[in-house]
mmCIF file of C-alpha atoms in Angstrom:
data_model
loop_
_atom_site.group_PDB
_atom_site.id
_atom_site.type_symbol
_atom_site.label_atom_id
_atom_site.label_comp_id
_atom_site.label_asym_id
_atom_site.label_seq_id
_atom_site.Cartn_x
_atom_site.Cartn_y
_atom_site.Cartn_z
ATOM 1 C CA MET L 16 24.100 17.016 -6.273
ATOM 2 C CA SER L 17 20.769 18.782 -5.822
ATOM 3 C CA SER L 18 20.477 22.391 -6.867
ATOM 4 C CA VAL L 19 19.135 24.977 -4.407
ATOM 5 C CA VAL L 20 16.450 27.217 -5.842
ATOM 6 C CA SER L 21 16.848 30.786 -4.613
ATOM 7 C CA PRO L 22 13.670 32.441 -3.336
ATOM 8 C CA ARG L 23 11.808 34.639 -5.777
ATOM 9 C CA PRO L 24 12.258 38.334 -4.979
ATOM 10 C CA PRO L 25 8.979 40.134 -4.288
ATOM 11 C CA HIS L 26 7.353 41.845 -7.215
ATOM 12 C CA LYS L 27 6.987 45.617 -7.089
ATOM 13 C CA SER L 28 3.265 45.205 -6.568
ATOM 14 C CA GLU L 29 3.972 43.252 -3.369
ATOM 15 C CA TRP L 30 6.142 45.903 -1.763
ATOM 16 C CA VAL L 31 4.947 47.304 1.554
ATOM 17 C CA LEU L 32 5.612 50.701 0.012
ATOM 18 C CA ASN L 33 2.474 50.237 -2.078
ATOM 19 C CA GLN L 34 0.349 49.506 0.991
ATOM 20 C CA VAL L 35 1.419 52.572 2.944
ATOM 21 C CA THR L 36 1.191 54.799 -0.116
ATOM 22 C CA ASP L 37 -2.284 53.526 -0.964
ATOM 23 C CA GLU L 38 -3.353 54.234 2.622
ATOM 24 C CA LEU L 39 -2.226 57.852 2.292
ATOM 25 C CA ASN L 40 -4.248 58.278 -0.894
ATOM 26 C CA ALA L 41 -7.263 56.164 0.111
ATOM 27 C CA ARG L 42 -9.374 59.205 1.044
ATOM 28 C CA PRO L 43 -8.851 61.927 -1.533
ATOM 29 C CA PHE L 44 -10.721 65.197 -1.166
ATOM 30 C CA PRO L 45 -13.741 65.467 -3.469
ATOM 31 C CA ARG L 46 -13.901 68.166 -6.093
ATOM 32 C CA PHE L 47 -17.038 70.142 -6.774
ATOM 33 C CA GLY L 48 -18.200 73.665 -7.288
ATOM 34 C CA VAL L 49 -20.921 75.737 -5.677
ATOM 35 C CA PRO L 50 -23.736 75.464 -4.902
ATOM 36 C CA THR L 51 -23.396 71.919 -3.556
ATOM 37 C CA ALA L 52 -25.005 70.205 -0.589
ATOM 38 C CA LEU L 53 -23.495 67.341 1.398
ATOM 39 C CA PHE L 54 -24.989 64.906 3.878
ATOM 40 C CA ARG L 55 -22.836 62.855 6.255
ATOM 41 C CA LEU L 56 -24.249 59.891 8.186
ATOM 42 C CA CYS L 57 -22.103 57.930 10.670
ATOM 43 C CA LEU L 58 -23.155 54.578 12.108
ATOM 44 C CA VAL L 59 -21.631 52.646 14.998
ATOM 45 C CA GLY L 60 -22.092 48.966 15.770
ATOM 46 C CA PRO L 61 -21.421 45.509 14.363
ATOM 47 C CA GLU L 62 -24.369 45.824 11.967
ATOM 48 C CA ALA L 63 -23.382 49.221 10.538
ATOM 49 C CA ASN L 64 -22.156 47.885 7.195
ATOM 50 C CA ARG L 65 -25.063 45.483 6.893
ATOM 51 C CA SER L 66 -27.536 48.270 7.655
ATOM 52 C CA LEU L 67 -26.220 50.449 4.844
ATOM 53 C CA GLU L 68 -26.214 47.502 2.471
ATOM 54 C CA ASN L 69 -29.820 46.649 3.289
ATOM 55 C CA ALA L 70 -30.858 50.275 2.886
ATOM 56 C CA LEU L 71 -28.971 51.098 -0.320
ATOM 57 C CA SER L 72 -28.328 47.854 -2.187
ATOM 58 C CA HIS L 73 -31.372 48.349 -4.438
ATOM 59 C CA GLU L 74 -30.539 52.001 -5.137
ATOM 60 C CA LEU L 75 -26.800 51.499 -5.674
ATOM 61 C CA GLY L 76 -26.516 48.295 -7.619
ATOM 62 C CA ASP L 77 -23.002 49.017 -8.888
ATOM 63 C CA ILE L 78 -21.368 48.796 -5.447
ATOM 64 C CA ASP L 79 -19.565 45.590 -4.519
ATOM 65 C CA TRP L 80 -20.780 45.251 -0.944
ATOM 66 C CA ALA L 81 -18.640 42.146 -0.347
ATOM 67 C CA SER L 82 -15.444 44.054 -1.123
ATOM 68 C CA ASP L 83 -12.975 44.793 1.683
ATOM 69 C CA ALA L 84 -12.221 48.222 0.242
ATOM 70 C CA LYS L 85 -12.396 50.990 2.825
ATOM 71 C CA LEU L 86 -14.015 53.376 0.366
ATOM 72 C CA LYS L 87 -16.895 52.404 -1.919
ATOM 73 C CA ARG L 88 -18.270 54.892 -4.420
ATOM 74 C CA SER L 89 -21.334 55.127 -6.564
ATOM 75 C CA THR L 90 -23.058 57.823 -8.621
ATOM 76 C CA LYS L 91 -26.752 57.950 -9.389
ATOM 77 C CA ASN L 92 -28.430 60.752 -11.311
ATOM 78 C CA GLY L 93 -25.397 62.974 -10.773
ATOM 79 C CA VAL L 94 -25.409 62.443 -6.986
ATOM 80 C CA GLN L 95 -22.296 60.881 -5.444
ATOM 81 C CA PHE L 96 -22.539 58.273 -2.685
ATOM 82 C CA ASN L 97 -19.341 57.527 -0.737
ATOM 83 C CA ILE L 98 -19.390 54.739 1.856
ATOM 84 C CA GLU L 99 -16.273 54.693 3.997
ATOM 85 C CA GLN L 100 -15.096 52.243 6.654
ATOM 86 C CA HIS L 101 -13.348 53.992 9.546
ATOM 87 C CA THR L 102 -11.736 52.456 12.610
ATOM 88 C CA GLU L 103 -14.913 52.212 14.688
ATOM 89 C CA PHE L 104 -17.669 53.601 12.513
ATOM 90 C CA VAL L 105 -19.005 53.588 8.984
ATOM 91 C CA SER L 106 -19.846 56.821 7.180
ATOM 92 C CA LEU L 107 -22.106 57.598 4.249
ATOM 93 C CA THR L 108 -21.430 60.884 2.461
ATOM 94 C CA ILE L 109 -23.853 62.122 -0.197
ATOM 95 C CA ILE L 110 -22.652 64.916 -2.473
ATOM 96 C CA ASP L 111 -25.426 66.670 -4.401
ATOM 97 C CA GLU L 112 -24.127 69.299 -6.837
ATOM 98 C CA LYS L 113 -27.703 70.142 -7.907
ATOM 99 C CA ALA L 114 -28.987 71.144 -4.503
ATOM 100 C CA GLY L 115 -29.411 74.816 -5.332
ATOM 101 C CA GLN L 116 -29.884 77.304 -2.523
ATOM 102 C CA ALA L 117 -29.293 76.159 1.052
ATOM 103 C CA SER L 118 -32.525 75.072 2.626
ATOM 104 C CA PRO L 119 -33.579 72.340 5.060
ATOM 105 C CA GLN L 120 -35.797 70.942 2.340
ATOM 106 C CA MET L 121 -32.781 70.474 0.073
ATOM 107 C CA SER L 122 -30.874 68.065 2.303
ATOM 108 C CA PRO L 123 -29.140 65.401 0.193
ATOM 109 C CA ALA L 124 -30.687 62.857 2.549
ATOM 110 C CA ARG L 125 -33.754 63.148 0.297
ATOM 111 C CA HIS L 126 -31.874 60.904 -2.158
ATOM 112 C CA LEU L 127 -32.040 58.022 0.309
ATOM 113 C CA PRO L 128 -34.878 55.506 0.045
ATOM 114 C CA ASP L 129 -37.971 56.490 1.996
ATOM 115 C CA ASP L 130 -37.655 53.456 4.273
ATOM 116 C CA TRP L 131 -33.885 53.693 4.900
ATOM 117 C CA LEU L 132 -34.344 54.237 8.651
ATOM 118 C CA THR L 133 -36.170 50.930 8.993
ATOM 119 C CA HIS L 134 -32.978 49.129 7.935
ATOM 120 C CA MET L 135 -30.792 50.790 10.556
ATOM 121 C CA ALA L 136 -29.665 48.170 13.079
ATOM 122 C CA ALA L 137 -26.826 50.409 14.267
ATOM 123 C CA ASP L 138 -26.531 53.595 16.301
ATOM 124 C CA ILE L 139 -26.591 56.885 14.396
ATOM 125 C CA VAL L 140 -23.979 59.220 15.886
ATOM 126 C CA VAL L 141 -23.680 61.844 13.134
ATOM 127 C CA ALA L 142 -26.263 63.191 10.705
ATOM 128 C CA VAL L 143 -25.196 66.561 9.325
ATOM 129 C CA ASP L 144 -26.103 68.685 6.310
ATOM 130 C CA CYS L 145 -23.415 70.940 4.865
ATOM 131 C CA TYR L 146 -24.364 73.594 2.293
ATOM 132 C CA CYS L 147 -21.602 75.041 0.103
ATOM 133 C CA LEU L 148 -22.642 78.335 -1.515
ATOM 134 C CA PRO L 149 -20.958 81.221 -3.337
ATOM 135 C CA ARG L 150 -20.159 84.417 -1.463
ATOM 136 C CA GLY L 151 -23.321 86.039 -0.178
ATOM 137 C CA GLY L 152 -25.460 82.958 -0.651
ATOM 138 C CA VAL L 153 -25.731 82.096 3.042
ATOM 139 C CA ALA L 154 -28.294 83.808 5.226
ATOM 140 C CA ARG L 155 -25.916 84.732 8.019
ATOM 141 C CA ASP L 156 -28.483 85.283 10.740
ATOM 142 C CA GLY L 157 -29.714 82.486 12.970
ATOM 143 C CA TRP L 158 -26.438 80.550 13.215
ATOM 144 C CA SER L 159 -24.936 79.858 16.645
ATOM 145 C CA CYS L 160 -21.268 80.131 15.631
ATOM 146 C CA ALA L 161 -19.328 81.654 12.767
ATOM 147 C CA SER L 162 -15.671 81.594 11.709
ATOM 148 C CA ARG L 163 -13.493 82.725 8.848
ATOM 149 C CA LEU L 164 -11.284 80.100 7.232
ATOM 150 C CA GLU L 165 -7.912 80.424 5.500
ATOM 151 C CA GLY L 166 -7.819 84.194 5.526
ATOM 152 C CA GLY L 167 -11.282 84.655 4.026
ATOM 153 C CA LEU L 168 -11.308 81.867 1.450
ATOM 154 C CA ALA L 169 -14.558 80.753 3.084
ATOM 155 C CA ASP L 170 -16.820 81.663 5.980
ATOM 156 C CA VAL L 171 -18.363 78.802 7.942
ATOM 157 C CA PHE L 172 -21.550 78.875 10.013
ATOM 158 C CA PHE L 173 -22.412 76.168 12.529
ATOM 159 C CA ASP L 174 -25.551 75.354 14.452
ATOM 160 C CA PHE L 175 -24.786 72.740 17.106
ATOM 161 C CA LYS L 176 -28.457 71.878 17.528
ATOM 162 C CA VAL L 177 -30.483 69.068 16.034
ATOM 163 C CA ALA L 178 -33.038 70.425 13.583
ATOM 164 C CA GLU L 179 -36.542 69.088 13.066
ATOM 165 C CA ASP L 180 -35.274 66.633 10.445
ATOM 166 C CA GLY L 181 -32.801 65.164 12.958
ATOM 167 C CA HIS L 182 -29.740 66.706 11.306
ATOM 168 C CA THR L 183 -27.250 69.312 12.456
ATOM 169 C CA LYS L 184 -26.522 72.093 9.985
ATOM 170 C CA ILE L 185 -23.394 73.702 8.528
ATOM 171 C CA ALA L 186 -23.123 76.394 5.841
ATOM 172 C CA LEU L 187 -19.995 77.427 3.935
ATOM 173 C CA ASP L 188 -19.831 80.775 2.146
ATOM 174 C CA PHE L 189 -17.007 80.557 -0.417
ATOM 175 C CA ASP L 190 -15.051 83.413 -1.920
ATOM 176 C CA ALA L 191 -14.981 83.671 -5.689
ATOM 177 C CA ALA L 192 -11.283 82.775 -5.634
ATOM 178 C CA ALA L 193 -12.027 79.279 -4.287
ATOM 179 C CA ASN L 194 -11.619 76.539 -6.879
ATOM 180 C CA VAL L 195 -13.148 73.070 -6.923
ATOM 181 C CA ARG L 196 -10.205 71.644 -4.952
ATOM 182 C CA ASP L 197 -10.524 74.264 -2.237
ATOM 183 C CA ILE L 198 -14.283 73.799 -1.972
ATOM 184 C CA GLY L 199 -14.074 70.012 -1.659
ATOM 185 C CA ARG L 200 -11.172 70.139 0.782
ATOM 186 C CA LEU L 201 -12.691 72.758 3.090
ATOM 187 C CA ALA L 202 -16.150 71.153 3.017
ATOM 188 C CA LEU L 203 -14.809 67.721 3.930
ATOM 189 C CA GLN L 204 -12.621 69.094 6.727
ATOM 190 C CA VAL L 205 -15.516 71.071 8.182
ATOM 191 C CA ILE L 206 -17.710 67.958 8.102
ATOM 192 C CA GLU L 207 -14.909 66.038 9.812
ATOM 193 C CA ILE L 208 -14.936 68.619 12.606
ATOM 194 C CA GLU L 209 -18.604 67.907 13.217
ATOM 195 C CA THR L 210 -17.987 64.157 12.918
ATOM 196 C CA TYR L 211 -15.062 64.024 15.316
ATOM 197 C CA ARG L 212 -16.610 66.405 17.866
ATOM 198 C CA SER L 213 -19.661 64.101 18.021
ATOM 199 C CA PHE L 214 -17.483 61.067 18.666
ATOM 200 C CA ALA L 215 -15.390 63.028 21.169
ATOM 201 C CA ALA L 216 -18.530 63.526 23.257
ATOM 202 C CA LEU L 217 -19.627 59.914 22.920
ATOM 203 C CA GLY L 218 -17.914 58.777 26.120
ATOM 204 C CA LEU L 219 -19.432 61.381 28.433
ATOM 205 C CA PRO L 220 -22.270 59.124 29.711
ATOM 206 C CA GLN L 221 -19.712 56.418 30.459
ATOM 207 C CA ALA L 222 -17.523 58.925 32.281
ATOM 208 C CA ARG L 223 -20.407 60.092 34.480
ATOM 209 C CA ALA L 224 -21.410 56.518 35.281
ATOM 210 C CA ALA L 225 -17.783 55.608 36.036
ATOM 211 C CA GLN L 226 -17.434 58.581 38.368
ATOM 212 C CA GLY L 227 -20.412 57.371 40.395
ATOM 213 C CA ARG L 228 -18.889 53.891 40.674
ATOM 214 C CA LEU L 229 -15.510 55.362 41.600
ATOM 215 C CA ALA L 230 -17.107 57.450 44.329
ATOM 216 C CA ASP L 231 -18.725 54.316 45.747
ATOM 217 C CA ILE L 232 -15.390 52.469 45.659
ATOM 218 C CA ALA L 233 -13.591 55.404 47.285
ATOM 219 C CA ALA L 234 -16.121 55.339 50.149
ATOM 220 C CA ARG L 235 -15.303 51.669 50.765
ATOM 221 C CA VAL L 236 -11.533 52.076 50.754
ATOM 222 C CA PRO L 237 -10.321 51.572 54.348
ATOM 223 C CA ALA L 238 -8.554 54.494 55.958
ATOM 224 C CA ASP L 239 -6.256 51.965 57.638
ATOM 225 C CA PRO L 240 -5.745 48.705 55.732
ATOM 226 C CA LEU L 241 -4.577 47.040 58.945
ATOM 227 C CA GLY L 242 -7.652 48.229 60.820
ATOM 228 C CA GLN L 243 -11.325 48.202 59.935
ATOM 229 C CA VAL L 244 -12.873 48.044 56.464
ATOM 230 C CA ASN L 245 -15.994 50.175 56.022
ATOM 231 C CA ALA L 246 -18.912 48.045 54.915
ATOM 232 C CA PRO L 247 -21.398 49.446 52.355
ATOM 233 C CA ASP L 248 -24.165 49.472 54.993
ATOM 234 C CA GLY L 249 -22.078 51.635 57.310
ATOM 235 C CA ASN L 250 -21.408 48.927 59.867
ATOM 236 C CA ALA L 251 -17.804 48.494 60.923
ATOM 237 C CA GLU L 252 -16.239 45.349 62.228
ATOM 238 C CA GLY L 253 -12.767 44.141 62.952
ATOM 239 C CA PRO L 254 -12.251 41.551 60.202
ATOM 240 C CA SER L 255 -9.319 39.232 59.945
ATOM 241 C CA ASP L 256 -6.366 39.926 57.696
ATOM 242 C CA ALA L 257 -7.714 37.449 55.150
ATOM 243 C CA GLU L 258 -11.068 39.258 55.100
ATOM 244 C CA ARG L 259 -9.339 42.625 54.719
ATOM 245 C CA PHE L 260 -7.248 41.238 51.878
ATOM 246 C CA GLY L 261 -10.384 39.854 50.204
ATOM 247 C CA ALA L 262 -12.168 43.202 50.527
ATOM 248 C CA LEU L 263 -9.240 45.087 48.973
ATOM 249 C CA SER L 264 -8.957 42.497 46.197
ATOM 250 C CA SER L 265 -12.648 42.938 45.439
ATOM 251 C CA LEU L 266 -12.204 46.714 45.160
ATOM 252 C CA ALA L 267 -9.215 46.197 42.861
ATOM 253 C CA ALA L 268 -11.297 43.879 40.673
ATOM 254 C CA GLU L 269 -14.034 46.531 40.405
ATOM 255 C CA LEU L 270 -11.465 49.129 39.334
ATOM 256 C CA GLU L 271 -10.082 46.702 36.756
ATOM 257 C CA ALA L 272 -13.587 46.197 35.371
ATOM 258 C CA ILE L 273 -14.062 49.977 35.083
ATOM 259 C CA TRP L 274 -10.743 50.232 33.231
ATOM 260 C CA ARG L 275 -11.755 47.504 30.772
ATOM 261 C CA GLU L 276 -15.103 49.178 30.108
ATOM 262 C CA THR L 277 -13.848 52.760 29.686
ATOM 263 C CA SER L 278 -10.188 52.771 28.649
ATOM 264 C CA PHE L 279 -10.822 52.374 24.920
ATOM 265 C CA ARG L 280 -13.686 54.870 24.863
ATOM 266 C CA PHE L 281 -11.796 57.535 26.802
ATOM 267 C CA ALA L 282 -8.663 57.134 24.684
ATOM 268 C CA ALA L 283 -10.721 57.257 21.474
ATOM 269 C CA CYS L 284 -12.615 60.383 22.592
ATOM 270 C CA GLN L 285 -9.386 62.189 23.402
ATOM 271 C CA ALA L 286 -7.965 61.136 20.027
ATOM 272 C CA TYR L 287 -11.071 62.521 18.282
ATOM 273 C CA TRP L 288 -10.718 65.782 20.178
ATOM 274 C CA ALA L 289 -7.092 66.003 19.025
ATOM 275 C CA LEU L 290 -8.341 65.579 15.448
ATOM 276 C CA VAL L 291 -10.852 68.399 15.943
ATOM 277 C CA GLU L 292 -8.083 70.685 17.163
ATOM 278 C CA ALA L 293 -5.867 69.654 14.252
ATOM 279 C CA ARG L 294 -8.613 70.381 11.706
ATOM 280 C CA LEU L 295 -9.300 73.800 13.223
ATOM 281 C CA ALA L 296 -5.601 74.628 13.192
ATOM 282 C CA SER L 297 -5.150 73.488 9.581
ATOM 283 C CA LEU L 298 -8.121 75.608 8.478
ATOM 284 C CA GLY L 299 -6.589 78.758 9.997
ATOM 285 C CA GLU L 300 -9.833 79.567 11.803
ATOM 286 C CA THR L 301 -10.340 83.148 12.980
ATOM 287 C CA GLY L 302 -13.286 85.097 14.323
ATOM 288 C CA PHE L 303 -15.936 86.269 11.865
ATOM 289 C CA ASP L 304 -18.083 88.704 13.812
ATOM 290 C CA GLN L 305 -19.273 89.190 17.374
ATOM 291 C CA ARG L 306 -20.487 85.595 17.484
ATOM 292 C CA ILE L 307 -18.335 82.968 19.104
ATOM 293 C CA SER L 308 -16.048 81.082 16.733
ATOM 294 C CA ILE L 309 -16.323 77.356 16.081
ATOM 295 C CA GLY L 310 -13.113 76.636 17.981
ATOM 296 C CA GLY L 311 -14.157 78.868 20.878
ATOM 297 C CA PHE L 312 -17.540 77.167 21.143
ATOM 298 C CA LEU L 313 -16.050 73.683 21.086
ATOM 299 C CA GLU L 314 -13.372 74.625 23.610
ATOM 300 C CA ARG L 315 -15.993 75.965 26.030
ATOM 301 C CA ARG L 316 -18.496 73.147 25.530
ATOM 302 C CA LEU L 317 -16.396 70.090 24.652
ATOM 303 C CA GLN L 318 -13.136 70.696 26.487
ATOM 304 C CA PRO L 319 -14.859 70.048 29.864
ATOM 305 C CA ALA L 320 -15.927 66.631 28.561
ATOM 306 C CA ILE L 321 -12.319 65.853 27.622
ATOM 307 C CA ALA L 322 -11.229 67.021 31.067
ATOM 308 C CA THR L 323 -13.874 64.714 32.538
ATOM 309 C CA TYR L 324 -12.362 61.723 30.734
ATOM 310 C CA GLN L 325 -8.909 62.649 31.962
ATOM 311 C CA SER L 326 -9.972 63.290 35.558
ATOM 312 C CA THR L 327 -11.982 60.057 35.637
ATOM 313 C CA GLU L 328 -8.995 58.087 34.419
ATOM 314 C CA ARG L 329 -6.711 59.814 36.930
ATOM 315 C CA GLN L 330 -9.157 59.086 39.740
ATOM 316 C CA ARG L 331 -9.344 55.440 38.744
ATOM 317 C CA HIS L 332 -5.564 55.219 38.465
ATOM 318 C CA ASN L 333 -5.043 56.890 41.854
ATOM 319 C CA LEU L 334 -7.569 54.593 43.533
ATOM 320 C CA ALA L 335 -5.972 51.557 41.914
ATOM 321 C CA GLU L 336 -2.536 52.671 43.086
ATOM 322 C CA GLN L 337 -3.813 53.374 46.608
ATOM 323 C CA ILE L 338 -5.558 50.021 46.863
ATOM 324 C CA GLY L 339 -2.524 48.298 45.359
ATOM 325 C CA ASN L 340 -0.259 49.823 48.008
ATOM 326 C CA MET L 341 -2.692 48.825 50.760
ATOM 327 C CA THR L 342 -2.895 45.311 49.383
ATOM 328 C CA THR L 343 0.888 45.043 49.303
ATOM 329 C CA LEU L 344 1.151 46.276 52.896
ATOM 330 C CA LEU L 345 -1.511 43.862 54.088
ATOM 331 C CA GLN L 346 0.030 41.011 52.113
ATOM 332 C CA THR L 347 3.372 41.725 53.773
ATOM 333 C CA ARG L 348 1.695 41.601 57.150
ATOM 334 C CA ILE L 349 0.015 38.311 56.285
ATOM 335 C CA GLU L 350 3.322 36.853 55.117
ATOM 336 C CA LEU L 351 5.052 37.958 58.318
ATOM 337 C CA SER L 352 2.233 36.421 60.338
ATOM 338 C CA LEU L 353 2.600 33.179 58.390
ATOM 339 C CA GLN L 354 6.340 33.202 58.982
ATOM 340 C CA ARG L 355 5.773 33.653 62.717
ATOM 341 C CA GLN L 356 3.263 30.815 62.687
ATOM 342 C CA ASN L 357 5.737 28.638 60.817
ATOM 343 C CA ALA L 358 8.453 29.510 63.327
ATOM 344 C CA ASP L 359 6.131 28.658 66.225
ATOM 345 C CA LEU L 360 5.210 25.414 64.501
ATOM 346 C CA LEU L 361 8.864 24.488 64.030
ATOM 347 C CA THR L 362 9.542 25.303 67.672
ATOM 348 C CA SER L 363 6.668 23.087 68.784
ATOM 349 C CA LEU L 364 7.857 20.338 66.457
ATOM 350 C CA ASN L 365 11.342 20.547 67.940
ATOM 351 C CA ALA L 366 9.933 20.368 71.463
ATOM 352 C CA ALA L 367 7.809 17.390 70.484
ATOM 353 C CA ALA L 368 10.849 15.705 68.952
ATOM 354 C CA GLU L 369 12.810 16.290 72.123
ATOM 355 C CA ARG L 370 10.002 14.838 74.225
ATOM 356 C CA GLN L 371 9.774 11.868 71.909
ATOM 357 C CA LEU L 372 13.532 11.337 72.177
ATOM 358 C CA ARG L 373 13.424 11.449 75.961
ATOM 359 C CA LEU L 374 10.510 9.053 75.954
ATOM 360 C CA GLN L 375 12.409 6.770 73.590
ATOM 361 C CA HIS L 376 15.413 6.774 75.919
ATOM 362 C CA THR L 377 13.145 5.989 78.852
ATOM 363 C CA VAL L 378 11.554 3.142 76.964
ATOM 364 C CA GLU L 379 14.960 1.810 75.984
ATOM 365 C CA GLY L 380 16.120 1.858 79.588
ATOM 366 C CA VAL L 381 13.010 0.210 80.979
ATOM 367 C CA SER L 382 13.004 -2.365 78.192
ATOM 368 C CA THR L 383 16.652 -3.139 78.813
ATOM 369 C CA VAL L 384 16.088 -3.644 82.539
ATOM 370 C CA ALA L 385 12.992 -5.768 82.026
ATOM 371 C CA ILE L 386 14.471 -8.010 79.349
ATOM 372 C CA SER L 387 17.734 -8.336 81.239
ATOM 373 C CA TYR L 388 15.869 -9.324 84.419
ATOM 374 C CA TYR L 389 13.973 -12.068 82.628
ATOM 375 C CA LEU L 390 17.108 -13.349 80.902
ATOM 376 C CA VAL L 391 19.056 -13.427 84.153
ATOM 377 C CA SER L 392 16.125 -15.207 85.789
ATOM 378 C CA LEU L 393 16.036 -17.778 82.980
ATOM 379 C CA LEU L 394 19.762 -18.375 83.259
ATOM 380 C CA ALA L 395 19.530 -18.880 87.030
ATOM 381 C CA TYR L 396 18.925 -22.638 86.655
ATOM 382 C CA PRO L 397 21.872 -23.270 84.340
ATOM 383 C CA THR L 398 23.964 -21.158 86.676
ATOM 384 C CA ASP L 399 23.013 -23.240 89.718
ATOM 385 C CA TRP L 400 23.917 -26.422 87.827
ATOM 386 C CA LEU L 401 27.288 -24.922 86.844
ATOM 387 C CA LEU L 402 28.047 -23.920 90.430
ATOM 388 C CA ALA L 403 27.126 -27.398 91.658
ATOM 389 C CA ALA L 404 29.426 -28.978 89.102
ATOM 390 C CA GLN L 405 32.244 -26.565 89.854
ATOM 391 C CA PRO L 406 32.356 -25.883 93.595
ATOM 392 C CA ALA L 407 35.500 -23.789 93.205
ATOM 393 C CA LEU L 408 33.551 -21.041 91.413
ATOM 394 C CA ASP L 409 32.302 -18.100 93.470
ATOM 395 C CA ALA L 410 28.488 -17.868 93.021
ATOM 396 C CA ASP L 411 28.317 -14.095 93.456
ATOM 397 C CA ILE L 412 31.052 -13.487 90.906
ATOM 398 C CA VAL L 413 29.350 -15.754 88.341
ATOM 399 C CA ARG L 414 25.983 -14.078 88.817
ATOM 400 C CA ALA L 415 27.573 -10.562 88.592
ATOM 401 C CA ALA L 416 29.430 -11.531 85.409
ATOM 402 C CA LEU L 417 26.195 -12.868 83.962
ATOM 403 C CA VAL L 418 24.418 -9.551 84.608
ATOM 404 C CA ALA L 419 27.368 -7.541 83.255
ATOM 405 C CA ILE L 420 27.268 -9.505 80.006
ATOM 406 C CA ILE L 421 23.482 -9.699 79.472
ATOM 407 C CA VAL L 422 22.565 -6.057 80.156
ATOM 408 C CA PRO L 423 24.893 -4.483 77.475
ATOM 409 C CA LEU L 424 23.906 -7.122 74.935
ATOM 410 C CA VAL L 425 20.212 -6.476 75.487
ATOM 411 C CA TRP L 426 20.739 -2.705 75.267
ATOM 412 C CA LEU L 427 22.664 -3.022 71.995
ATOM 413 C CA GLY L 428 20.021 -5.339 70.583
ATOM 414 C CA ILE L 429 17.197 -2.895 71.392
ATOM 415 C CA ARG L 430 19.127 0.025 69.838
ATOM 416 C CA ARG L 431 19.737 -1.933 66.651
ATOM 417 C CA LEU L 432 16.061 -2.869 66.363
ATOM 418 C CA LEU L 433 14.982 0.777 66.807
ATOM 419 C CA ARG L 434 17.434 2.034 64.195
ATOM 420 C CA ALA L 435 16.319 -0.612 61.726
ATOM 421 C CA SER L 436 12.695 0.404 62.315
ATOM 422 C CA ILE L 437 13.478 4.090 61.743
ATOM 423 C CA THR L 438 15.408 3.295 58.548
ATOM 424 C CA ARG L 439 12.478 1.304 57.109
ATOM 425 C CA LYS L 440 10.105 4.265 57.772
#
C-alpha cells in the first residue's frame, strides 16, 4: 500500500501577506533636514530604464541594474539617488542635503554626468527642482502660486513655467517645528503633485486630435440611415442598403480605433488628476497671500483638460451608440428584405414545381397514349389470326378488351419508371 505524501504548507516567507505588505512599504518617505534640494526626473518610453542605466551606470556602480526591484538606491558623496519604476514611467530623484541656499545654480541635476542627456532615448515629462529651506529662507517674490500646508508647518511656492535650465521650480519654507520626517514627507508629496499634474496633462494633444476626428465622423453620420449617406466630398447619392451598412460599419471601425488609441491615456490622465487632488487634500492646503493657491491654479488650468478628456470620451461613446443603433436598424431592414426575397423565391419555386408536375402529367398521358397505340398496332396481327381461328369471337369486343388491358398496364409501367428515377436522384 503506497503512502500519500501531504503537500508541504507554504512557508511564512511565501505568504501573499508579505507581498502586499512589502508593496505598502516599498516607497517610504525620505528623511532629511533643511536646507536640502531635490531634483525629480521622469522618463516615459520602452527605453526609459536603459537610458538611465546608460547615463548613470559609471557614476553609480553599486546599483544592480538587472534587478527587478521597483526602487533602486545609491549614495555618492552624500547625495542620494533613487530610481523608481512606476506603472508607466521611471523616475530619478536626487536628494542633495548640501545644496545650501535655493538658487537655480544649485540644482541637484548638477550631480548628473555632463553628457547624461545624450543617453536619453525616452521622453522627459518631468524635470523639477524642489528647494527645502528653513523659515524665511525663501525669497517669496517672483513665484506664480503660493499655499500654506498643514496649518503653517510649511509654505510652498510654485512656478509652473519652465526655467532656462529646462526645469520647473518649487520652494518649501519650513517652520522650525518641522522634523526630518515632516520635511521628507511634505517635499515628496509636493514633488508628486508636480509629477502627477504633468502626466494629467499628457493626453491633451491626443484629446484635441481625437476631437477633430470625431467632428469629421459626426459630419459623415447619415441623418437617416435608411436614406442617403453624406459623402466626404459633399456629394449625395442613394446607395443600396449594403452600401449604407458598409458606410456605417466603416464609421464604427474608426470610432473603435479612436477608443483603442485614447482610452488608456484618458483614463490614466484622470487617475493622475485624482492623485493630485488627493495630495492637495492630504496636505491641508490653504491660501497664503493674495496670490492664487496651488490647488486653485491647477483647478483653473488643469481641470479644463480633464473635462476635455471626459467630453471627448462622451462624444465618442454617443457617436458609437448612435451609429450602433443605426446599424441595427439598417441590419433589421436588410434581414427583412432578405426574408421577403426568400419568400418570393420559395413562391417561385413552388410555382415551378407545380408547372413541372403538370408537365410531367402531360408527358405521362402522351407517353401512355403513344406507347399504347404502338402496342395495340403490334398486336393487331395476332388478333386477326385469333379471330380467324375462332370465328365465334366478336372482333370489336376483342379489340376493345385489348385496348382496355394495354392502356392501364402502360400507364402503370410509366409511373413506376418515373418513381424509380426520382428515388435514385
